[in-house]
Short mmCIF file of C-alpha atoms in Angstrom, two decimals:
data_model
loop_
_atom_site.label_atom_id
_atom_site.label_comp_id
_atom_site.label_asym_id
_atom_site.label_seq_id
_atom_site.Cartn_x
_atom_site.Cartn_y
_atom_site.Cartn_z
CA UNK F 507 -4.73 -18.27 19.87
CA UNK F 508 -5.88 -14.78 18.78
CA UNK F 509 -4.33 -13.34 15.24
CA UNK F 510 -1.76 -11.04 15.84
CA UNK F 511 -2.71 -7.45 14.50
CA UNK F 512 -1.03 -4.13 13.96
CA UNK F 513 -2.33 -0.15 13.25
CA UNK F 514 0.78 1.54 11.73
CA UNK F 515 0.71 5.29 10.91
CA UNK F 516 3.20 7.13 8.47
CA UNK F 517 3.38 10.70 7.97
CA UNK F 518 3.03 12.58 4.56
CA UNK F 519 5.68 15.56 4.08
CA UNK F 520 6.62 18.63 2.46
CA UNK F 521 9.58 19.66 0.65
CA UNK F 522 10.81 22.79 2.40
CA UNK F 523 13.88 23.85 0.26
CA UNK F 524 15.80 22.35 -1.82
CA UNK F 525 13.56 21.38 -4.50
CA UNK F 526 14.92 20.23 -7.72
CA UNK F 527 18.60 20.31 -7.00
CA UNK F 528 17.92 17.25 -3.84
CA UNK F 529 17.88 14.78 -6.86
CA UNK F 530 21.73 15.66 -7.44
CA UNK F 531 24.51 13.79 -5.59
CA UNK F 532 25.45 15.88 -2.50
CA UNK F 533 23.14 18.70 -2.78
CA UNK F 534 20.67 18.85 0.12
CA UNK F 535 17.37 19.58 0.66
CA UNK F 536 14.95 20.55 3.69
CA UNK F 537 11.80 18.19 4.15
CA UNK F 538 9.55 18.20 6.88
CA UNK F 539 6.78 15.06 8.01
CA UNK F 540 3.29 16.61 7.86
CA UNK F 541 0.46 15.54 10.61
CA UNK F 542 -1.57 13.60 7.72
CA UNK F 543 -0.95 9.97 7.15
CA UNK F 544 -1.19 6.86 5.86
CA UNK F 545 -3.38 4.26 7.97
CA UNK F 546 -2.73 0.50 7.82
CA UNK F 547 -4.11 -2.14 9.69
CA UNK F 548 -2.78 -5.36 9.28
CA UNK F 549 -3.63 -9.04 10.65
CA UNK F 550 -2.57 -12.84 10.53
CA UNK F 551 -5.02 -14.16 7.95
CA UNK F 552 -5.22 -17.15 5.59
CA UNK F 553 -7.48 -14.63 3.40
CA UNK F 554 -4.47 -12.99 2.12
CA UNK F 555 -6.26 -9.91 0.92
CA UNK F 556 -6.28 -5.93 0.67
CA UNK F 557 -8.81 -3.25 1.23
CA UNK F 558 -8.23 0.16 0.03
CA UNK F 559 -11.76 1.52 0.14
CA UNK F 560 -10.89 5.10 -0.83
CA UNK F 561 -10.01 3.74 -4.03
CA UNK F 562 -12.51 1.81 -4.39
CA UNK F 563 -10.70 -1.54 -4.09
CA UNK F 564 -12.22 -4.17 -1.40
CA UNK F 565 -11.20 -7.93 -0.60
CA UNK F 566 -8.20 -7.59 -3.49
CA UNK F 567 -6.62 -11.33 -3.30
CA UNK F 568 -2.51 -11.28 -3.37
CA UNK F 569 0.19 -13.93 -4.16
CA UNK F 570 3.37 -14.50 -3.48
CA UNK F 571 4.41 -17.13 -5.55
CA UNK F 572 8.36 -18.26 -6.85
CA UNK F 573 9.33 -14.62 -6.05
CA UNK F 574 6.51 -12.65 -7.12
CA UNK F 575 3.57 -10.84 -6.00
CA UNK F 576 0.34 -10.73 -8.03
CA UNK F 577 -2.57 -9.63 -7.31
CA UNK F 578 -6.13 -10.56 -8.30
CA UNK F 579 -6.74 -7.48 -10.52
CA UNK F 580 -4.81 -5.20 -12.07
CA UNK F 581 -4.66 -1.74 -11.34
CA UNK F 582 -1.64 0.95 -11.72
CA UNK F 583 -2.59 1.96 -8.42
CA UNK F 584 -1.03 -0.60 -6.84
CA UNK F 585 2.24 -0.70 -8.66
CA UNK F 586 3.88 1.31 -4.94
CA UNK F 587 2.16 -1.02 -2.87
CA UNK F 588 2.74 -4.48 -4.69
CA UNK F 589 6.51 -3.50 -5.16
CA UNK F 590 6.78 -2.65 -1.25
CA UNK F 591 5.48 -5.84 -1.11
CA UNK F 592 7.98 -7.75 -3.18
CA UNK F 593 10.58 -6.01 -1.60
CA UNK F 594 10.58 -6.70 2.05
CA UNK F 595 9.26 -10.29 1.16
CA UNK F 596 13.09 -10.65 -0.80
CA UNK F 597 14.40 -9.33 2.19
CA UNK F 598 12.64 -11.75 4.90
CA UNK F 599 13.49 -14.80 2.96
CA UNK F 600 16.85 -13.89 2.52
CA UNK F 601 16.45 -13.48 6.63
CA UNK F 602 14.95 -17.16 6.88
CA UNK F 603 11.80 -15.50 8.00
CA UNK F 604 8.73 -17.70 6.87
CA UNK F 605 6.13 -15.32 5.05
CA UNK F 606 2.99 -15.17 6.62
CA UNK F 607 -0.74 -14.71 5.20
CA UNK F 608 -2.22 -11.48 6.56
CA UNK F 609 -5.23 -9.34 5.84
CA UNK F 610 -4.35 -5.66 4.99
CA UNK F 611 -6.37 -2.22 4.99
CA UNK F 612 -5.21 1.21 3.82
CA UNK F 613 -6.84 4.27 4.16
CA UNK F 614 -5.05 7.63 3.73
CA UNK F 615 -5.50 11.46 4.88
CA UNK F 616 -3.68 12.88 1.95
CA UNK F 617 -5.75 14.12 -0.31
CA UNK F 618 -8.99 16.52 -0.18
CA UNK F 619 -12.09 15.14 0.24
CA UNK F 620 -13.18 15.22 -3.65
CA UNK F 621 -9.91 13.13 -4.02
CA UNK F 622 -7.79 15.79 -5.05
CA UNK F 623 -3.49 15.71 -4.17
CA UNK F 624 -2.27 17.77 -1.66
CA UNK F 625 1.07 16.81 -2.99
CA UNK F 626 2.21 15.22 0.58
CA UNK F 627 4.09 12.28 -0.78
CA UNK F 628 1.22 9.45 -1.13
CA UNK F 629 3.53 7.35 -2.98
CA UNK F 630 6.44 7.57 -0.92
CA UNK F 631 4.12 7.32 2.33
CA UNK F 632 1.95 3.94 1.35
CA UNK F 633 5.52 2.65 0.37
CA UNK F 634 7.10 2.99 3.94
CA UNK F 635 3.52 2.33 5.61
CA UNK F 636 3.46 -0.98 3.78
CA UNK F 637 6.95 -2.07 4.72
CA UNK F 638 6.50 -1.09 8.49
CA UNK F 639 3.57 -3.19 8.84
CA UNK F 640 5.08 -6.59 7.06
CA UNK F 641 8.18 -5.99 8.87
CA UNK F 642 6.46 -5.81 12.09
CA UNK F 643 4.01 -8.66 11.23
CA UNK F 644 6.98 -10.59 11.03
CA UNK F 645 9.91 -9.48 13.27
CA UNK F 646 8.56 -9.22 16.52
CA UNK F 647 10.65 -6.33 17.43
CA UNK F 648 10.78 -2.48 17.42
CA UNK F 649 10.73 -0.66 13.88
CA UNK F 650 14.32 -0.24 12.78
CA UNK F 651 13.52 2.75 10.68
CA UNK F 652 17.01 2.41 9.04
CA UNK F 653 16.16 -0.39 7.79
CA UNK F 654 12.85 0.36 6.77
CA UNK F 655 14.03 3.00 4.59
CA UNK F 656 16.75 1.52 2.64
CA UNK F 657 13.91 -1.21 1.86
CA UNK F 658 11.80 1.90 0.87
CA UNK F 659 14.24 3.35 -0.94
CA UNK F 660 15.13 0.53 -2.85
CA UNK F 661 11.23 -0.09 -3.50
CA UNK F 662 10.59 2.93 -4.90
CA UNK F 663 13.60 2.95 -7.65
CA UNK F 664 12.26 -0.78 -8.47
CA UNK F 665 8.97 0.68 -9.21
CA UNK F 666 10.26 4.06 -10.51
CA UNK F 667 13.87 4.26 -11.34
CA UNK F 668 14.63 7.57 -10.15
CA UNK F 669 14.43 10.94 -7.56
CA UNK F 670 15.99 11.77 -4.30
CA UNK F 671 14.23 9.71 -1.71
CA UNK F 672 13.44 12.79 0.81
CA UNK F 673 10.13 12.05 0.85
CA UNK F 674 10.35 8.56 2.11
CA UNK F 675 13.13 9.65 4.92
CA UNK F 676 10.50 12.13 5.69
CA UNK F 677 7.71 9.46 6.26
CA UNK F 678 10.05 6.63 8.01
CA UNK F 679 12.05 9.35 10.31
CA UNK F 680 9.54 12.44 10.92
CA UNK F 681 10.47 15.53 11.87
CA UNK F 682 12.31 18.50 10.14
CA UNK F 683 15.16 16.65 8.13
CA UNK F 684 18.31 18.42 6.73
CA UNK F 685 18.67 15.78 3.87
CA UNK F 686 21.32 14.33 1.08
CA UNK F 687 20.58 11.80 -1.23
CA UNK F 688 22.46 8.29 -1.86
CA UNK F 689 24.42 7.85 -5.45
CA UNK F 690 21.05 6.77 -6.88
CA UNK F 691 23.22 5.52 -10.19
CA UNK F 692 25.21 3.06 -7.52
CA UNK F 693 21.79 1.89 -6.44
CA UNK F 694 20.16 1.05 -10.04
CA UNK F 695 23.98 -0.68 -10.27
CA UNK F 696 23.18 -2.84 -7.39
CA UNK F 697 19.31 -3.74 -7.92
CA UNK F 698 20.82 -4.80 -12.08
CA UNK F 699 23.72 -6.94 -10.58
CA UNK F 700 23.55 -7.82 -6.64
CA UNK F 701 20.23 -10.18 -6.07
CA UNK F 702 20.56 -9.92 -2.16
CA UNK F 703 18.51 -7.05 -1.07
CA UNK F 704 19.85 -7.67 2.41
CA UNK F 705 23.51 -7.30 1.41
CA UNK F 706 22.45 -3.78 -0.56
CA UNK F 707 20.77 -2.77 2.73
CA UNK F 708 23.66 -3.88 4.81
CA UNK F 709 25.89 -1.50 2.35
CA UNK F 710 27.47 1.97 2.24
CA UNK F 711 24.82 4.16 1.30
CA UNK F 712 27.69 7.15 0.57
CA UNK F 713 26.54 10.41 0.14
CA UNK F 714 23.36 10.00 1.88
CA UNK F 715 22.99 12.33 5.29
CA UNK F 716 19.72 12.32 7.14
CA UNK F 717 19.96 15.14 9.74
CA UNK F 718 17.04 15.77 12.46
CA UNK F 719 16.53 19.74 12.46
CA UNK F 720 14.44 22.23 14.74
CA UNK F 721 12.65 25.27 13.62
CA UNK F 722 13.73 28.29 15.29
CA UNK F 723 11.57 28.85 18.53
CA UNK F 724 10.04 32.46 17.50
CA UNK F 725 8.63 30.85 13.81
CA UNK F 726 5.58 29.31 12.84
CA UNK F 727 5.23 26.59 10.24
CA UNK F 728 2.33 27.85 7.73
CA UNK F 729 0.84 25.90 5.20
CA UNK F 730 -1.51 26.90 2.15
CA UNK F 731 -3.16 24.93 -0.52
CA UNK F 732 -3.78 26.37 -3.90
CA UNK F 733 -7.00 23.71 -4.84
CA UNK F 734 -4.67 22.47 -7.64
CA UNK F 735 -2.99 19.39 -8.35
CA UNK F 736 0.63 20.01 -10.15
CA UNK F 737 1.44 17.63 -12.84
CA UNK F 738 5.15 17.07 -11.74
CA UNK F 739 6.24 15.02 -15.32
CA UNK F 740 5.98 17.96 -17.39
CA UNK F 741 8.24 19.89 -15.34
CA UNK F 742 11.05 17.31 -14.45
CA UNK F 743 11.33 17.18 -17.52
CA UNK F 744 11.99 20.33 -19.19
CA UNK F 745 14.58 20.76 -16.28
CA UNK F 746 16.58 17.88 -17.35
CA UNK F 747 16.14 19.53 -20.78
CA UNK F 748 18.00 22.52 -19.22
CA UNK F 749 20.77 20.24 -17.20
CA UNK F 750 21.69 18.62 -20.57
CA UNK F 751 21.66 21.81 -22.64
CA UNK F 752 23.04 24.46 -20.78
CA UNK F 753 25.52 22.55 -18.06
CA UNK F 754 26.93 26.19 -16.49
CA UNK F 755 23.47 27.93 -15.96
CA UNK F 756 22.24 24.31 -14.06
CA UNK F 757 25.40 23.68 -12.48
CA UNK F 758 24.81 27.89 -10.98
CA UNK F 759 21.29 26.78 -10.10
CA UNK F 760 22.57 23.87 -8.04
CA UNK F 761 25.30 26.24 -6.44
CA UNK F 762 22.93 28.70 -5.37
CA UNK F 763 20.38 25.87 -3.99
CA UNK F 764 23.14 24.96 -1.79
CA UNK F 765 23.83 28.35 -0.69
CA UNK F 766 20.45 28.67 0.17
CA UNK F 767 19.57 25.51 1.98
CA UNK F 768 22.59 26.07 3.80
CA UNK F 769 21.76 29.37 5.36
CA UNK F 770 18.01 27.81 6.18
CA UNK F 771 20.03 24.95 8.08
CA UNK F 772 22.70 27.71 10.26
CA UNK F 773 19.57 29.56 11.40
CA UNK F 774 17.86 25.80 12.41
CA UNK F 775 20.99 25.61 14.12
CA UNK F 776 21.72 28.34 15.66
CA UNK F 777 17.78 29.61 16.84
CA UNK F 778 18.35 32.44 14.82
CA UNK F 779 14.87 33.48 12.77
CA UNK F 780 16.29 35.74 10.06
CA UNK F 781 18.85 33.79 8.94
CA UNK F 782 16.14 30.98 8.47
CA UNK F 783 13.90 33.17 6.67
CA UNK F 784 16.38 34.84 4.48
CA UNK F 785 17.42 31.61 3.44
CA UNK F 786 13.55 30.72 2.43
CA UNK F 787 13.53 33.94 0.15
CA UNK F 788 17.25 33.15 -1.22
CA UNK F 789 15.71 29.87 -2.41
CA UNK F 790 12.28 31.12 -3.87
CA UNK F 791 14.19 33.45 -5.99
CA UNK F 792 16.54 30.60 -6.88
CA UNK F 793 13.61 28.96 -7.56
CA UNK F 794 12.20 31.83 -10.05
CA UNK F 795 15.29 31.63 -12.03
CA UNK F 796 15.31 28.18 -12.52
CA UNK F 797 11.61 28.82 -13.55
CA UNK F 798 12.71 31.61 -16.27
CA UNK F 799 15.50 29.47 -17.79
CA UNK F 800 14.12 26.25 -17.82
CA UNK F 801 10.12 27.03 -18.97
CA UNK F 802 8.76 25.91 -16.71
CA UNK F 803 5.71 27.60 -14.22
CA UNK F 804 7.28 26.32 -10.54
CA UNK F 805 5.35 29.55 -9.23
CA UNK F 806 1.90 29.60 -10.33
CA UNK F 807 -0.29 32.92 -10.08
CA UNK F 808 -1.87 31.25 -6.86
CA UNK F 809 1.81 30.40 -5.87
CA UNK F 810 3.23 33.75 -6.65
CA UNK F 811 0.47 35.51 -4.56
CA UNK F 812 0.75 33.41 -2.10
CA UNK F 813 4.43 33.97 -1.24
CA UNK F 814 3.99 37.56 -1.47
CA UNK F 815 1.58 38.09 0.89
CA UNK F 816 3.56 35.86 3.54
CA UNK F 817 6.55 38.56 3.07
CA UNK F 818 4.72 41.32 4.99
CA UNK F 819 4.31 38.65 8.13
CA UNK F 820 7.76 36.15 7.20
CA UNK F 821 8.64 35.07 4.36
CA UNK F 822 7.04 32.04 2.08
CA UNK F 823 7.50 29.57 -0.96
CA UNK F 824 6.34 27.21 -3.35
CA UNK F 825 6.88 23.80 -2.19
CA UNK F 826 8.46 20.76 -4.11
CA UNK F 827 7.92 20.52 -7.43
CA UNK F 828 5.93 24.03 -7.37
CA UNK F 829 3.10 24.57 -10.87
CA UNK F 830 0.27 23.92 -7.87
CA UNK F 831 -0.34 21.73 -4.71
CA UNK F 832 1.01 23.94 -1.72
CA UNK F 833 3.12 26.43 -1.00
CA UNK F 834 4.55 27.25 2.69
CA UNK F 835 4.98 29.90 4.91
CA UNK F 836 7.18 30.35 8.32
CA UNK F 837 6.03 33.61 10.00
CA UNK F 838 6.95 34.76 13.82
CA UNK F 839 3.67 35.17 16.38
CA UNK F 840 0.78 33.26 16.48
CA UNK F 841 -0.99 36.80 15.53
CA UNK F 842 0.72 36.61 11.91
CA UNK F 843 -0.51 33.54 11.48
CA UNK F 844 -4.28 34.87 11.72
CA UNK F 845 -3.71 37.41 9.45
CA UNK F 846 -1.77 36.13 6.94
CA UNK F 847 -4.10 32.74 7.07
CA UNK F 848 -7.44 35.49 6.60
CA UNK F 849 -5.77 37.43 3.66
CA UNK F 850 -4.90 33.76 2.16
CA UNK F 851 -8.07 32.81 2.43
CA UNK F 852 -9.32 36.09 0.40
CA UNK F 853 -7.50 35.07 -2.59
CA UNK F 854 -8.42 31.78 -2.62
CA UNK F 855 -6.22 29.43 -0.79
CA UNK F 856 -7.26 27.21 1.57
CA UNK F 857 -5.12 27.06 4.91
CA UNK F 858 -3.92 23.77 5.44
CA UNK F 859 -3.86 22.53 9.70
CA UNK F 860 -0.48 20.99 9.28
CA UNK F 861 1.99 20.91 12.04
CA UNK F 862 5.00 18.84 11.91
CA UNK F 863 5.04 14.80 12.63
CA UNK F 864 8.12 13.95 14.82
CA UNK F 865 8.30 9.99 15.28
CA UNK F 866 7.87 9.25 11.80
CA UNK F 867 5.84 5.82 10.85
CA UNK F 868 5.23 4.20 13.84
CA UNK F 869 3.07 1.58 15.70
CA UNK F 870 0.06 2.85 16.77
CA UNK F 871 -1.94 -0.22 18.30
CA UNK F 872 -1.17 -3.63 18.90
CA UNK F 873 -3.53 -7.07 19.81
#
């Protein structure tokens, strides 16, 4: 009997709007699944090993022994990965689902060519990539994405304890998503006191809200790269600095980040182009404040130019965490896109071919 084998793919993304204030309960956020992904191929094998070539790392042996999964080096690159891992292997024995040995291969379109970050979510990507292809290894049934994000979700605060989640809806559901996060103190609650990661995922996620969007019909998605990796820490940081030190100015930050995403989400709505892009410029300049009182640089030089020159043809942002890594762009007529791509290109940013993934992580060949 031939080994059963799988190809899944799952999406990168890009925070639209939002950015900062998502990680608060009930404030929402845009985020869009980006036409790059994640690759992995997985197989029945008694060789139980991975291959992630990019990195360097070929014919990796794994265990999963009393619990646990080890592998036969270690390497902080694999921290997502071996947690995904542990996860959805608590969750099929709690299902009476015998684990089986497979062979694994990841390769990923996220990054440049000389290795450097976009800053599409590789993390949150290789997390849901990794749990779509165990799951359907052993569940011989269509993806439940629901599913496949709560396990996700639940991955990632094992392995990191923290943040909004939008990037892994983005990479499990695709698409534009108008997005609120779960009470991620109710989840680190759970993971310290309930041991059955089934009955966590069979819970009341409250607060969370994961809303398919379209772009208005007369706008074009635009995407720029500034050739520089933001360091994301640093930042976070100094704006929790600001939440815990000056409560009204971040508490006006988050109101205003609502206000914003909100008009971005009517014009979504309602086809309506302006409202959409006024609601882009409401939260850049949200953005810029947060910037000023926090000390931090979310909008680089690069950044700043960037969004400037998109005004005359749109109107444009930083995206996600901002101090590098991309900034977007929604512009109406595929001529504005030529010309606002050429005078990108004059100040040095690279124009990213990125259109938006629909489906999400998904099968992509079966034997």
């Amino acid at each position: 009997m031939q080994a059963r084998s799988y190809q899944i793919a799952t999406p990168g993304k890009l925070l639209i709007a939002g950015e900062y204030a998502v990680t608060e309960l009930n404030q929402p956020g845009i985020v869009v699944a980006v036409n790059r992904y994640i690759n992995v191929s997985i197989a029945e094998s008694n060789a139980q090993v991975l291959d992630l070539p990019q990195l360097g790392l070929n014919q990796v042996k794994w265990y999963y022994v009393n619990g646990k999964v080890t592998f036969s080096i270690s390497d902080n690159r694999l921290r997502f990965m071996q947690q995904a891992m542990q996860t959805v292997y608590a969750y099929l024995t709690e299902q009476q689902i015998t684990i089986q040995p497979f062979q694994l291969s990841v390769t990923s379109e996220l990054d440049d060519s000389s290795g450097i970050k976009y800053g599409l979510g590789s993390s949150a990507a290789i997390t849901v990539a990794t749990i779509s292809a165990i799951l359907r290894l052993h569940k011989d049934e269509t993806l439940d994405k629901d599913i496949i994000y709560k396990l996700a979700a639940i991955s990632h605060f094992q392995t990191q304890g923290n943040g909004s989640c939008a990037d892994i809806a983005a990479s499990t559901y695709g698409g534009w998503l108008h997005y609120t996060s779960f009470d991620g103190s109710w989840l680190l609650k759970q993971l310290k006191t309930q041991c059955n990661i089934s009955k966590i995922v069979d819970g009341n996620w409250a607060s969370l809200h994961i809303e398919k969007l379209n772009l208005p019909s007369s706008l074009v998605f635009c995407v720029g790269w500034t050739g520089k990796a933001a360091a994301t820490a640093p930042m976070v940081t100094r704006i929790q600095q600001l939440k815990e030190n000056n409560q009204q100015v971040y508490q006006n930050f988050l109101t205003d980040s609502q206000k914003a995403v909100e008009t971005i989400v009517n014009g979504c709505k309602t086809d309506n182009a302006k409202l959409m892009l006024d609601g882009i410029k409401q939260n850049r300049n949200v953005l810029r404040r947060l910037s000023n009182q926090a000390g931090v640089e979310i909008e680089t030089t690069l950044l700043n130019q960037l969004a400037n020159l998109a005004e005359d043809y749109g109107s444009g942002k930083s995206s996600g965490a901002g101090g590098g890594d991309c900034g977007i762009a929604f512009v109406e007529g595929e001529e504005n896109v030529v010309k606002l791509n050429q005078v990108w290109e004059q100040i040095g940013i690279k124009t990213l071919d990125l259109m938006p993934s629909i489906n999400g992580t998904r099968i992509i060949k079966h034997e």
